[in-house]
Short mmCIF file of C-alpha atoms in Angstrom, two decimals:
data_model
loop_
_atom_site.label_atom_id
_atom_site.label_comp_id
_atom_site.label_asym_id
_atom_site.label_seq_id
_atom_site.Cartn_x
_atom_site.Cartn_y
_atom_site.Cartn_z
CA UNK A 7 -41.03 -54.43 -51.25
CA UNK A 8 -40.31 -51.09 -52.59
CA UNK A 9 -38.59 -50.76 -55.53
CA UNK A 10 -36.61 -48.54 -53.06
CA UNK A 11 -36.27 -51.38 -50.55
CA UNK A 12 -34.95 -54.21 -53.96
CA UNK A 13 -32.39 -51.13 -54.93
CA UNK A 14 -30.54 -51.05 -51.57
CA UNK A 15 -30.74 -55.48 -50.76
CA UNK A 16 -29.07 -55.22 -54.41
CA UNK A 17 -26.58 -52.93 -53.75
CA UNK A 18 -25.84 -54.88 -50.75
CA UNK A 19 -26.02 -57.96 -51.92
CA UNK A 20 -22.82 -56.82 -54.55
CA UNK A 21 -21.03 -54.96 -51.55
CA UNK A 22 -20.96 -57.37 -48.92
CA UNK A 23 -21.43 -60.78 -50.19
CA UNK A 24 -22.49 -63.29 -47.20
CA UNK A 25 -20.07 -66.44 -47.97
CA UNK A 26 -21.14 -68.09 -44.67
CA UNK A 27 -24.59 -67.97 -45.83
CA UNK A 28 -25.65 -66.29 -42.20
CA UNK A 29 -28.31 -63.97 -42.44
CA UNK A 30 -26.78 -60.61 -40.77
CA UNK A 31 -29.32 -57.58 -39.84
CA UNK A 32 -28.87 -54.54 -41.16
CA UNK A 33 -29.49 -51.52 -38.98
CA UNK A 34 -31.52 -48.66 -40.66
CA UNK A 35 -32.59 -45.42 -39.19
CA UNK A 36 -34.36 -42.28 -40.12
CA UNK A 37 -33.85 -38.45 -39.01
CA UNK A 38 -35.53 -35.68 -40.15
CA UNK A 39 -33.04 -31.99 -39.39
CA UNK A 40 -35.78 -28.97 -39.08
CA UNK A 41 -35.65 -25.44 -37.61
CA UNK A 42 -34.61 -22.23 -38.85
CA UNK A 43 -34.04 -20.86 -42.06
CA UNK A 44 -30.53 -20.71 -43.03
CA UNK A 45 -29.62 -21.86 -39.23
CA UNK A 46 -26.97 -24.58 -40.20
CA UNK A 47 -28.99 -27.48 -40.61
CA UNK A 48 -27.17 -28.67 -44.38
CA UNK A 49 -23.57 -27.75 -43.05
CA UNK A 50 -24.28 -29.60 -39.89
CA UNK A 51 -25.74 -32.82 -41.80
CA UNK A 52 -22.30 -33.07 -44.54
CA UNK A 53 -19.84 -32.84 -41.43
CA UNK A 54 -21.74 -35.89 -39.98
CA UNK A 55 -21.79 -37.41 -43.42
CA UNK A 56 -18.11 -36.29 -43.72
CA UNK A 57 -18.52 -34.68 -47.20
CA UNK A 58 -16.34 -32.21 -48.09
CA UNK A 59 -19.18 -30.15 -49.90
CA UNK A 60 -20.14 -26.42 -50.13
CA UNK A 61 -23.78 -26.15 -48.34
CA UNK A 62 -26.46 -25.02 -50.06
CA UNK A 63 -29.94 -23.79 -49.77
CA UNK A 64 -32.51 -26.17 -48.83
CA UNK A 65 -35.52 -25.84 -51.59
CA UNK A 66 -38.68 -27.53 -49.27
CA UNK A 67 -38.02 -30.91 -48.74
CA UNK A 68 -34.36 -32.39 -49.35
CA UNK A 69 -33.33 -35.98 -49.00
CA UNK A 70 -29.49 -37.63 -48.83
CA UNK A 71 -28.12 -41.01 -46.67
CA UNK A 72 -25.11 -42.03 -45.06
CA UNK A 73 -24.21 -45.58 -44.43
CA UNK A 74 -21.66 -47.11 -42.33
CA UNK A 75 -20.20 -50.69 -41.44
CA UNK A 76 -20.15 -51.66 -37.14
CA UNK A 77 -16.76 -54.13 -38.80
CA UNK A 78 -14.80 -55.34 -40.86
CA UNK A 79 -16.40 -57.07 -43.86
CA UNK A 80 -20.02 -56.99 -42.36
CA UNK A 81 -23.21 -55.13 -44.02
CA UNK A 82 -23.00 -51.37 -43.95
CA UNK A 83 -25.89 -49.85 -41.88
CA UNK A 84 -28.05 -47.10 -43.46
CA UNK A 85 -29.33 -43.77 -41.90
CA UNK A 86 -31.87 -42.07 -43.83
CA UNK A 87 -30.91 -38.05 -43.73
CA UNK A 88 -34.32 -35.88 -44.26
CA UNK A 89 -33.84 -31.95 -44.09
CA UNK A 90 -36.90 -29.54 -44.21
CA UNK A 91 -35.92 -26.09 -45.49
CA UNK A 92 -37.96 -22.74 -45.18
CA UNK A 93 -38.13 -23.08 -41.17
CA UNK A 94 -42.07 -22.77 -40.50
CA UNK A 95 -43.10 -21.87 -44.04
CA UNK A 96 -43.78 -25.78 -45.18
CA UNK A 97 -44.89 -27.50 -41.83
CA UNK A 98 -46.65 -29.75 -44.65
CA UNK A 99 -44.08 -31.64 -45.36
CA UNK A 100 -43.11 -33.01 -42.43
CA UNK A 101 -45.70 -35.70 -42.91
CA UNK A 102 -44.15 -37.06 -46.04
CA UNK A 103 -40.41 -38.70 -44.43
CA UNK A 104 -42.53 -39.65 -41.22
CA UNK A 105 -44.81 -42.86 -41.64
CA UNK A 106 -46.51 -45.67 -39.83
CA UNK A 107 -43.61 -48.39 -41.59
CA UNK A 108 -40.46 -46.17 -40.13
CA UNK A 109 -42.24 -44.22 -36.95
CA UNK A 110 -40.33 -46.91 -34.91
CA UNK A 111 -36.93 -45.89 -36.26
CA UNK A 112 -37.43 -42.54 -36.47
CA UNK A 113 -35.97 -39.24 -35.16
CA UNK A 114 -35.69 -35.95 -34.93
CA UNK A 115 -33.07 -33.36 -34.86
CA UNK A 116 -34.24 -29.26 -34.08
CA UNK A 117 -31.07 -27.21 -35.57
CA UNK A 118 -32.40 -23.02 -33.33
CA UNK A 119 -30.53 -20.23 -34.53
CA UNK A 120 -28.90 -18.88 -31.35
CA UNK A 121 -28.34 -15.87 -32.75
CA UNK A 122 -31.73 -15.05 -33.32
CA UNK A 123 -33.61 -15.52 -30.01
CA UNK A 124 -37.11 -13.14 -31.16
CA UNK A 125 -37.43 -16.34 -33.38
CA UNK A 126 -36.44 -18.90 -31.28
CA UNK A 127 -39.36 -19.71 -29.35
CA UNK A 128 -42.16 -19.42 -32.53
CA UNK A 129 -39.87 -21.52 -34.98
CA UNK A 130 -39.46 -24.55 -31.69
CA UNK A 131 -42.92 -24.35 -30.78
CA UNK A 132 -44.65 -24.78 -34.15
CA UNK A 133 -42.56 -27.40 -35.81
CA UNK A 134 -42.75 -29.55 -32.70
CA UNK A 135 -46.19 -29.27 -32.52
CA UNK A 136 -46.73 -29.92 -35.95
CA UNK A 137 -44.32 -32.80 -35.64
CA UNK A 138 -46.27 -34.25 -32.52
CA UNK A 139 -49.61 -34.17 -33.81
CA UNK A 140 -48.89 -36.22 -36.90
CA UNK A 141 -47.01 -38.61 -34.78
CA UNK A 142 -49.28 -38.89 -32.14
CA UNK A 143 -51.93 -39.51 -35.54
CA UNK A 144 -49.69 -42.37 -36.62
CA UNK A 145 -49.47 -44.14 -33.06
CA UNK A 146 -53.18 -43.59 -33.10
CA UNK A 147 -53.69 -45.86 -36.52
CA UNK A 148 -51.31 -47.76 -35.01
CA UNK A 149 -53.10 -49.01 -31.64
CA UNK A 150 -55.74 -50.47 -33.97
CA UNK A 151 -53.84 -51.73 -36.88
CA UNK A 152 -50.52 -53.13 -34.75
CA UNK A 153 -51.18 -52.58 -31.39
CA UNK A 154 -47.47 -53.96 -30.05
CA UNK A 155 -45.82 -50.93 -32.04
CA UNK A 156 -48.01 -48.29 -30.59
CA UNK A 157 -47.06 -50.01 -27.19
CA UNK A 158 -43.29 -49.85 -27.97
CA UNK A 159 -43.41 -46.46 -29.04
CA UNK A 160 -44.83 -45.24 -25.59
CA UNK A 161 -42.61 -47.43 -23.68
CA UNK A 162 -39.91 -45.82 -25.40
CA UNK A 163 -41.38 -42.21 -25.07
CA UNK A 164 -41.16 -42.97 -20.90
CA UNK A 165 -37.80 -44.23 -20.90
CA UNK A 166 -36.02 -41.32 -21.87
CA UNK A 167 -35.77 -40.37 -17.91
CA UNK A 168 -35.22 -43.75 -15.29
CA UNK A 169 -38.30 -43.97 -13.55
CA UNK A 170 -36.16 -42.89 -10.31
CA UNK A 171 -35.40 -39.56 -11.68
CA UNK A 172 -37.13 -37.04 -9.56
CA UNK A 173 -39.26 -35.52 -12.61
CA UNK A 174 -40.35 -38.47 -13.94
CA UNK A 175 -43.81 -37.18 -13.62
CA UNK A 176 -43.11 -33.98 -14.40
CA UNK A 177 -42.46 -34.05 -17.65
CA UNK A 178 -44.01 -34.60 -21.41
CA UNK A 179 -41.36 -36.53 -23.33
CA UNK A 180 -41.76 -36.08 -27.41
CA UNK A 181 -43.01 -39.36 -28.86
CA UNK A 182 -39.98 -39.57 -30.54
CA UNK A 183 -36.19 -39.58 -30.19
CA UNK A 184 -35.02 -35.81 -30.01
CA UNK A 185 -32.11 -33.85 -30.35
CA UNK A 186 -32.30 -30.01 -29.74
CA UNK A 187 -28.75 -28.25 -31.45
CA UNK A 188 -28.03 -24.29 -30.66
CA UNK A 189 -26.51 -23.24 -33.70
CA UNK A 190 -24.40 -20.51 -34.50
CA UNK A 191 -22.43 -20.29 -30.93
CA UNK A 192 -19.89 -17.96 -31.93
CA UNK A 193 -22.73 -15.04 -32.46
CA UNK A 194 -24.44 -16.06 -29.18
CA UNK A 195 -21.25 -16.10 -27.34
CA UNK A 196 -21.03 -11.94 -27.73
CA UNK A 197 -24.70 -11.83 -26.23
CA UNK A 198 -25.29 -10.16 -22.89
CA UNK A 199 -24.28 -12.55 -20.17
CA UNK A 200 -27.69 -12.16 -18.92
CA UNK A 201 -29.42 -12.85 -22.86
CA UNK A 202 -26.64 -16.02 -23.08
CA UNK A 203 -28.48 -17.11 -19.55
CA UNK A 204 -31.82 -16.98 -20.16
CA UNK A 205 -31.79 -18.41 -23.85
CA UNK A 206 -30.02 -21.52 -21.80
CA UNK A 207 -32.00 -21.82 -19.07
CA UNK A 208 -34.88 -21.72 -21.23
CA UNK A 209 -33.41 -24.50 -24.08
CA UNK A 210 -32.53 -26.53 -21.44
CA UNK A 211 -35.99 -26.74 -19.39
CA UNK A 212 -37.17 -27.24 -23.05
CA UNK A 213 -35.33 -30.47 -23.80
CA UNK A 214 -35.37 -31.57 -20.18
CA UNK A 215 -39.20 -31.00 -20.72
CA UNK A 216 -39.63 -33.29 -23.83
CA UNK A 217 -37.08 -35.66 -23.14
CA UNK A 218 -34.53 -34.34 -25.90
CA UNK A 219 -30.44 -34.06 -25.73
CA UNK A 220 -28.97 -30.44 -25.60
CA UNK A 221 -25.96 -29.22 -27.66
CA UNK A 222 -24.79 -26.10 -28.97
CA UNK A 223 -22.65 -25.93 -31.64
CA UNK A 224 -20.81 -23.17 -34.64
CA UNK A 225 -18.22 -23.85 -37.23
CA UNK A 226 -15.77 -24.98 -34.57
CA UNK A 227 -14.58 -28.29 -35.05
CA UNK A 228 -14.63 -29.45 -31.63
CA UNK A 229 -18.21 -28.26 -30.96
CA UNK A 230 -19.17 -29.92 -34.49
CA UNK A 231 -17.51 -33.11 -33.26
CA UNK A 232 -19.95 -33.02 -30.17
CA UNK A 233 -23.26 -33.13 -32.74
CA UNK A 234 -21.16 -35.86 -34.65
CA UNK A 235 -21.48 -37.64 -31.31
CA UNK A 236 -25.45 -37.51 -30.65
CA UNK A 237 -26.06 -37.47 -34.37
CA UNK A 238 -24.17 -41.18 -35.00
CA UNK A 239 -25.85 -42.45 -31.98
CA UNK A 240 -29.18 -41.64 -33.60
CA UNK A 241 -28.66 -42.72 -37.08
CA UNK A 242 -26.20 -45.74 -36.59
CA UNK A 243 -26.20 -46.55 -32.66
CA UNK A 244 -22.91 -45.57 -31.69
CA UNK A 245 -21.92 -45.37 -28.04
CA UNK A 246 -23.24 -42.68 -26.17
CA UNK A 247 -20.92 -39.76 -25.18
CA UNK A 248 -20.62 -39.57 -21.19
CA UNK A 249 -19.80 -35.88 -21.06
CA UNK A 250 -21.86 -33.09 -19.92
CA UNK A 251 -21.29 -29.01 -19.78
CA UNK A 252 -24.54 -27.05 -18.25
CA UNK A 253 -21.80 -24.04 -17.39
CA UNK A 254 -24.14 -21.47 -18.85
CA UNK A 255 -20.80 -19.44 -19.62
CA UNK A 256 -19.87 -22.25 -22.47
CA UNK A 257 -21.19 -24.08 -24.77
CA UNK A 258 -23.76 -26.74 -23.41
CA UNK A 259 -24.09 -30.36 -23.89
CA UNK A 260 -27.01 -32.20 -22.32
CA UNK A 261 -27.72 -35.86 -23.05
CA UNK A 262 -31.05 -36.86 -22.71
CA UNK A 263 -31.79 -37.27 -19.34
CA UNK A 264 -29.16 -36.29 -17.39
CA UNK A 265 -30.96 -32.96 -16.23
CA UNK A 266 -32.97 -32.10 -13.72
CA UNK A 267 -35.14 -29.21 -12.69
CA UNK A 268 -33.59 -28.93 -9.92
CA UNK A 269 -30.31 -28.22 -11.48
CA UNK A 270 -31.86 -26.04 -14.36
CA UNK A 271 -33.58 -23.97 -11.33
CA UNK A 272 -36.88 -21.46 -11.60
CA UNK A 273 -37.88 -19.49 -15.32
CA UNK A 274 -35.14 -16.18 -14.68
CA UNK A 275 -38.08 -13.83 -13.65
CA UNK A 276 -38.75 -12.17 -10.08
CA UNK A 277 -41.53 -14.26 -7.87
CA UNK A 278 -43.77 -10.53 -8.62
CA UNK A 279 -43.56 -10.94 -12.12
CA UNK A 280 -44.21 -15.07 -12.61
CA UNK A 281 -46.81 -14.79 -9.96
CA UNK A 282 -48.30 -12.16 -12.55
CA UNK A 283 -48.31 -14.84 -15.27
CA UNK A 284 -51.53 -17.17 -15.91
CA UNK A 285 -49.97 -20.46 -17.33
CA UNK A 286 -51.65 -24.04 -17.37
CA UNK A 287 -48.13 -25.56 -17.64
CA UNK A 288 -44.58 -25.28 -16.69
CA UNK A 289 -43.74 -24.89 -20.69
CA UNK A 290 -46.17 -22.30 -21.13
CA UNK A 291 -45.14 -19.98 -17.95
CA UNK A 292 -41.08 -20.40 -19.41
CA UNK A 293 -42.58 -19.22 -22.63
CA UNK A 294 -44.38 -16.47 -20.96
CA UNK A 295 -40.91 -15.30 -19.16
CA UNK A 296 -38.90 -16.16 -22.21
CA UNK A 297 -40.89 -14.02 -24.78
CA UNK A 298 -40.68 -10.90 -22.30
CA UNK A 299 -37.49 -10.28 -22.65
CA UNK A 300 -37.64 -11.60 -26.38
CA UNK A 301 -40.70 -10.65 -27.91
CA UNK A 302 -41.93 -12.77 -30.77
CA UNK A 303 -41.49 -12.26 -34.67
CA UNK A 304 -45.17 -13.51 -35.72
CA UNK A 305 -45.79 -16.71 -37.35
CA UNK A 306 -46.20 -14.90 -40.95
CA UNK A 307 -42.81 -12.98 -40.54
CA UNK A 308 -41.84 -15.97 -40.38
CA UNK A 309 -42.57 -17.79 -43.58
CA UNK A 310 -40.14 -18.15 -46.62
CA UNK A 311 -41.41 -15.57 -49.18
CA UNK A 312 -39.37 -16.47 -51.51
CA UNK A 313 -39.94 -17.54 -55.08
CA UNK A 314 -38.26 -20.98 -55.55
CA UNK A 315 -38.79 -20.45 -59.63
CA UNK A 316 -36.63 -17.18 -59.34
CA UNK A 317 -33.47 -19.06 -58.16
CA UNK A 318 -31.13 -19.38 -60.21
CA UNK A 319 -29.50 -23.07 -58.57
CA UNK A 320 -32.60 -24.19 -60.44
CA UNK A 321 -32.40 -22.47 -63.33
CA UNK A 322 -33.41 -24.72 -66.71
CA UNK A 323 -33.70 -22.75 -70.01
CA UNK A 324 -36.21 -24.65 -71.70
CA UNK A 325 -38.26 -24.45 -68.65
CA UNK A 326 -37.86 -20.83 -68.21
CA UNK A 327 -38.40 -19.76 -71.69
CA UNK A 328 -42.05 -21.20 -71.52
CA UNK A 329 -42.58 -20.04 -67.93
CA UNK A 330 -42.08 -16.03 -69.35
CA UNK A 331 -44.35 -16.85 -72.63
CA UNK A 332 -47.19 -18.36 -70.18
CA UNK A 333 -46.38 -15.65 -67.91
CA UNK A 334 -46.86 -13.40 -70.45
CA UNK A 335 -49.94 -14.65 -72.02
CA UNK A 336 -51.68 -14.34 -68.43
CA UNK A 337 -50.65 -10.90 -68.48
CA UNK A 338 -52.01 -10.09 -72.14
CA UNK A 339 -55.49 -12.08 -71.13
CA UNK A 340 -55.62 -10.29 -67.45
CA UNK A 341 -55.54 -6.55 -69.66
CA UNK A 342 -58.11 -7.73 -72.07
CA UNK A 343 -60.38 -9.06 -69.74
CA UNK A 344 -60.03 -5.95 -67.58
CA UNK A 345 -61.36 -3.97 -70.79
CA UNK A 346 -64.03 -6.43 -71.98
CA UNK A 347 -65.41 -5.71 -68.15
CA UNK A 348 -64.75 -2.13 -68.46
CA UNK A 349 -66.49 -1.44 -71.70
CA UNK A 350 -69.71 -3.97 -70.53
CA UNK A 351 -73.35 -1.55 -70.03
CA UNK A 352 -74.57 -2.96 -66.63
CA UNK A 353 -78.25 -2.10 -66.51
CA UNK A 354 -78.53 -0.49 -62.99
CA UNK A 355 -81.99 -1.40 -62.83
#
């Protein structure tokens, strides 16, 4: 064990002594919130931890971790709470939280700034690649090293849609559990009625696509209760929530597998303009159709340029006092250096 793993038995141990002796699991899950930068992702992770705490800005890679009791006088569960900050600017680090020993109870949550559809599409598509590929490497390692958990894991990955669902084998469900939130509702609810249609149609082939529950959500209450919902289920296996809303006119909510392409009908394009479109797969031709009406920012617009050592949340005087003097002392050797070269005689034979 880790000295992690001795500090939580310990701390449970003192909580919720076992009189009867009885050996009583304890449920413990993972999720890692990603997505854009400053698109809600710490606000939305204290209202499921029900802290009463001013958000702030995510530096990289931030941990925290809720835990909850399923009764009276039994062990409290534990949900792990990862958050990567910078939106595509540290792709990295998502292979830090996400390892062979808690792949099994993992999961993700994708927090998309509705009100910023030019970056919707680049933001979902690299960090769920990213995320996939060093999954998919895990499960790999995993097929030689503990074959019945790569099996599980794929079982899993198909049972997100009942193998009597019409797309069953239309699909490519993520190889892990999923959770795709809208953020910022309020913003996207002045859009166009045509924009609020097409960034819906498109999120919800998405999820439907990988498998993945649909919500959108903004500082409402009600709409954050929703998240609370899916969230809870995730990290300590509440009940699922039986509603659904795919009115394109309000805010949707989508549990996994309760779409259909069908329902979610063809990308919003004329038959002219699709049949102009070369795409391998349905994702890539409602990419195609998405990013003409909202063209892409590029993937370096996207990264977090930002100096972490200029803000001032982190601000330590000691620390900074030497920063400036070694700053300085780079500065003084960069000038002399540039003279030493400048006053050199190269022979130009």
């Amino acid at each position: 064990d880790t000295l992690w793993d001795l500090a939580i038995a310990e701390v449970e141990k003192k909580e919720n002594p076992d009189d009867s002796g009885k050996h009583v699991e304890v449920w413990e899950k993972s999720i890692l919130f990603m997505g854009n930068k400053n698109g809600g992702k710490t606000t939305i992770i204290l209202r499921c931890l029900e802290r009463e705490e001013t958000p702030k800005p995510t530096l990289a890679l931030e941990y925290t971790f809720g835990r909850r009791a399923r009764r009276h006088n039994a062990p409290k569960d534990i949900a792990h709470f990862w958050e990567l900050g910078g939106g595509t600017s540290l792709l990295e680090l998502i292979r830090i939280p996400i390892t062979s020993n808690n792949i099994r109870s993992f999961a993700v949550v994708l927090v998309l700034d509705l009100s910023k559809p030019n970056e919707l599409w680049t933001t979902m598509e690299k960090l769920l690649q990213v995320t996939r590929k060093h999954v998919n490497k895990i499960v790999t390692k995993l097929e030689k090293t503990n074959p019945e958990v790569a099996t599980e894991i794929k079982q899993r990955m198909r049972n997100s849609l009942q193998r009597d669902h019409p797309d069953y084998e239309l699909v490519d469900p993520f190889p892990i559990p999923l959770v795709i939130i809208g953020s910022k509702y309020d913003i996207f609810h002045e859009f166009d009625s045509e924009m609020r249609k097409i960034i819906s149609k498109t999120l919800r082939f998405v999820s439907h696509y990988y498998g993945a529950s649909l919500v959108f959500t903004s500082k409402s209450e009600a709409l954050l209760l929703k998240v609370r919902v899916l969230i809870n289920h995730l990290a300590f296996g509440y009940d699922k929530s039986k509603s659904l809303s795919v009115d394109h006119s309000k805010p949707l909510f989508i549990p996994a597998g309760l779409d259909s392409l069908s329902q979610i009908g063809p990308p919003p394009a004329s038959d002219s303009d699709i049949g102009k479109m070369r795409a391998n797969t349905p994702l890539e031709l409602w990419k195609k159709v998405f990013e003409k009406t909202f063209p892409p920012k590029s993937f370096c617009e996207l990264q977090d340029t930002k100096d972490p050592a200029q803000d001032l949340q982190y601000a330590e005087y000691e620390v900074d006092v030497m920063r400036a003097q070694k700053n300085q002392e780079l500065e003084q050797y960069r000038r002399n250096a540039s003279k030493t070269w400048k006053e050199m005689d190269f022979d130009s034979d």
